GROMACS .gro file of C-alpha atoms in nm:
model
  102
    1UNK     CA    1  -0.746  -2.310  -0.126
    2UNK     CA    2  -0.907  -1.980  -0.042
    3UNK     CA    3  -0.864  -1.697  -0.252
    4UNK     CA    4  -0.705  -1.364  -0.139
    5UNK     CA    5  -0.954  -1.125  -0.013
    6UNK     CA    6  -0.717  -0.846  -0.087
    7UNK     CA    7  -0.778  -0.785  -0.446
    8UNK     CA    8  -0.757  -0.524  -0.671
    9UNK     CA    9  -1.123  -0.379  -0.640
   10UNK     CA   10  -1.171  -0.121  -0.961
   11UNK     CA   11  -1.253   0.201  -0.742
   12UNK     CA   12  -1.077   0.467  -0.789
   13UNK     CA   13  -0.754   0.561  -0.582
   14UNK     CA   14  -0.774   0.940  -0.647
   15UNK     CA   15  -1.177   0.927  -0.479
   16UNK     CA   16  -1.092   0.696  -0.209
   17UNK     CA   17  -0.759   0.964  -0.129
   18UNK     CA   18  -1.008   1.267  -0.171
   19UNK     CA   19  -1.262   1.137   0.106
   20UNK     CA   20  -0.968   1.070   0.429
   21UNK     CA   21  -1.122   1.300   0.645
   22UNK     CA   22  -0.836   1.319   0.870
   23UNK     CA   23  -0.649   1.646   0.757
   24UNK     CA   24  -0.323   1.473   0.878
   25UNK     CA   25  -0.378   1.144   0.674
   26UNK     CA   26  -0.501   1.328   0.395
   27UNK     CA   27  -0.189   1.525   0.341
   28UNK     CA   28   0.003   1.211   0.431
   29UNK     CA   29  -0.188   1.019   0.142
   30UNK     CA   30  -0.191   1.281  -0.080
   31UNK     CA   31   0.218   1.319  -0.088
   32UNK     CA   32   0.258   0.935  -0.041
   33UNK     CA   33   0.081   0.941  -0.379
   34UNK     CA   34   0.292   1.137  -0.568
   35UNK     CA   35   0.645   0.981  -0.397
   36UNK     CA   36   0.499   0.596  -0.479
   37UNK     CA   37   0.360   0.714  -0.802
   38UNK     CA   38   0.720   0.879  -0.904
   39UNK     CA   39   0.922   0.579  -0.781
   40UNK     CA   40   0.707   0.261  -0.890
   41UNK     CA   41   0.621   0.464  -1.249
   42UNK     CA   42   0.267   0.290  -1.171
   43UNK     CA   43  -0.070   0.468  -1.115
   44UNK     CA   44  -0.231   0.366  -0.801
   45UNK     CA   45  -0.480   0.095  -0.759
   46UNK     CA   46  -0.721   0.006  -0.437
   47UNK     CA   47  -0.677  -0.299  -0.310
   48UNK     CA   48  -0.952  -0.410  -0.117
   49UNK     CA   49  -1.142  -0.117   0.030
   50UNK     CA   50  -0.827   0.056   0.221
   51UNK     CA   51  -0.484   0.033   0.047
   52UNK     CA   52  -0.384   0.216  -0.241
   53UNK     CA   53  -0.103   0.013  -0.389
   54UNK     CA   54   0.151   0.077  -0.678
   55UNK     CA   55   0.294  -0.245  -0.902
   56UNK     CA   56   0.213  -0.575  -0.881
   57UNK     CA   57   0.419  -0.834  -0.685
   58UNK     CA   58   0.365  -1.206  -0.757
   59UNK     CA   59   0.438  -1.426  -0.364
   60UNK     CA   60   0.450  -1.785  -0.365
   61UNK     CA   61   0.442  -1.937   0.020
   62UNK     CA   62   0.631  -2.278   0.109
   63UNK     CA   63   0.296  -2.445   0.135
   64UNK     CA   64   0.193  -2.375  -0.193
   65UNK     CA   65  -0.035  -2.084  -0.110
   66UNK     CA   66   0.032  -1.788  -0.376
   67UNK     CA   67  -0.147  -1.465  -0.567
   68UNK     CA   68  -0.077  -1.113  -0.629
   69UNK     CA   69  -0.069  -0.839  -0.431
   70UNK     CA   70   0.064  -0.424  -0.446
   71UNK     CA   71   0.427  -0.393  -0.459
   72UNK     CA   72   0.417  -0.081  -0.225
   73UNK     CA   73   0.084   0.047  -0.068
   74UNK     CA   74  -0.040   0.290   0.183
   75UNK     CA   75  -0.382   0.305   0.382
   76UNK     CA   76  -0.481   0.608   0.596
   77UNK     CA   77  -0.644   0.457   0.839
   78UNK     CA   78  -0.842   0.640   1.081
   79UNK     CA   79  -0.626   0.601   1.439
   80UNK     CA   80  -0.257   0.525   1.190
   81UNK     CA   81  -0.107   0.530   0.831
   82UNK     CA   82   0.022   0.189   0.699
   83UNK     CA   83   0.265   0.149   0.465
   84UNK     CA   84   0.315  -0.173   0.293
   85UNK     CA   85   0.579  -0.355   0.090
   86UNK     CA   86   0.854  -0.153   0.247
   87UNK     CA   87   1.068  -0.476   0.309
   88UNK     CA   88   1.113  -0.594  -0.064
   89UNK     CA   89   1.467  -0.405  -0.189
   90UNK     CA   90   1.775  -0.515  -0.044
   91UNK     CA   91   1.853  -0.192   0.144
   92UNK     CA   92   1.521  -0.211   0.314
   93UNK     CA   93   1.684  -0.320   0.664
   94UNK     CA   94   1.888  -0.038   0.693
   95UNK     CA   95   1.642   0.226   0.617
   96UNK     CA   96   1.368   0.074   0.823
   97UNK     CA   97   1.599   0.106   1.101
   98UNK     CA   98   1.587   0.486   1.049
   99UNK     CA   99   1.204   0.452   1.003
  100UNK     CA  100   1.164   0.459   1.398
  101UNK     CA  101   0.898   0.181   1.547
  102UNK     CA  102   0.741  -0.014   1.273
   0.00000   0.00000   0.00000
């Protein structure tokens, strides 16, 4: 079985956050930090060369296929901001509702 190309990588979250060149994403980023940081207790780490993720979350799929991956992330991408692991909690449904299109 392959292994998961989305790994934690070692860089640094706070660099990666400093270079979004987007003013938008970069204040975006910048407060997502703080408001994942504060509710996971974790320091971000990058996953792969685009999310910064917070916690670990083990998965196990029905065929077997499992690994680790962020429990919540973000990436500011260039044309949108991603968010990731927003479905885990119970309330999630609800909420996301609220979120808008997703």
């Amino acid at each position: 079985m392959a292994e998961n190309k989305t790994r934690v990588t070692g860089v640094s979250a706070d660099d990666f956050i400093a270079a979004v060149e987007h003013p938008v994403r970069l204040q975006d980023a910048l407060r997502l930090r703080t408001l994942m940081a504060g509710l996971t207790g974790q320091e971000p780490e990058m996953w792969g060369p685009t999310i910064v993720g917070f916690g670990r979350a083990h998965y196990k799929y029905a065929t077997g296929r499992e690994g680790d991956t962020a429990a919540v992330g973000f990436s500011p991408r260039k044309a949108s901001l991603s968010l990731y692991g927003l479905t885990n909690a119970p309330e999630s449904a609800a909420l996301l509702d609220r979120l808008g299109k997703h």
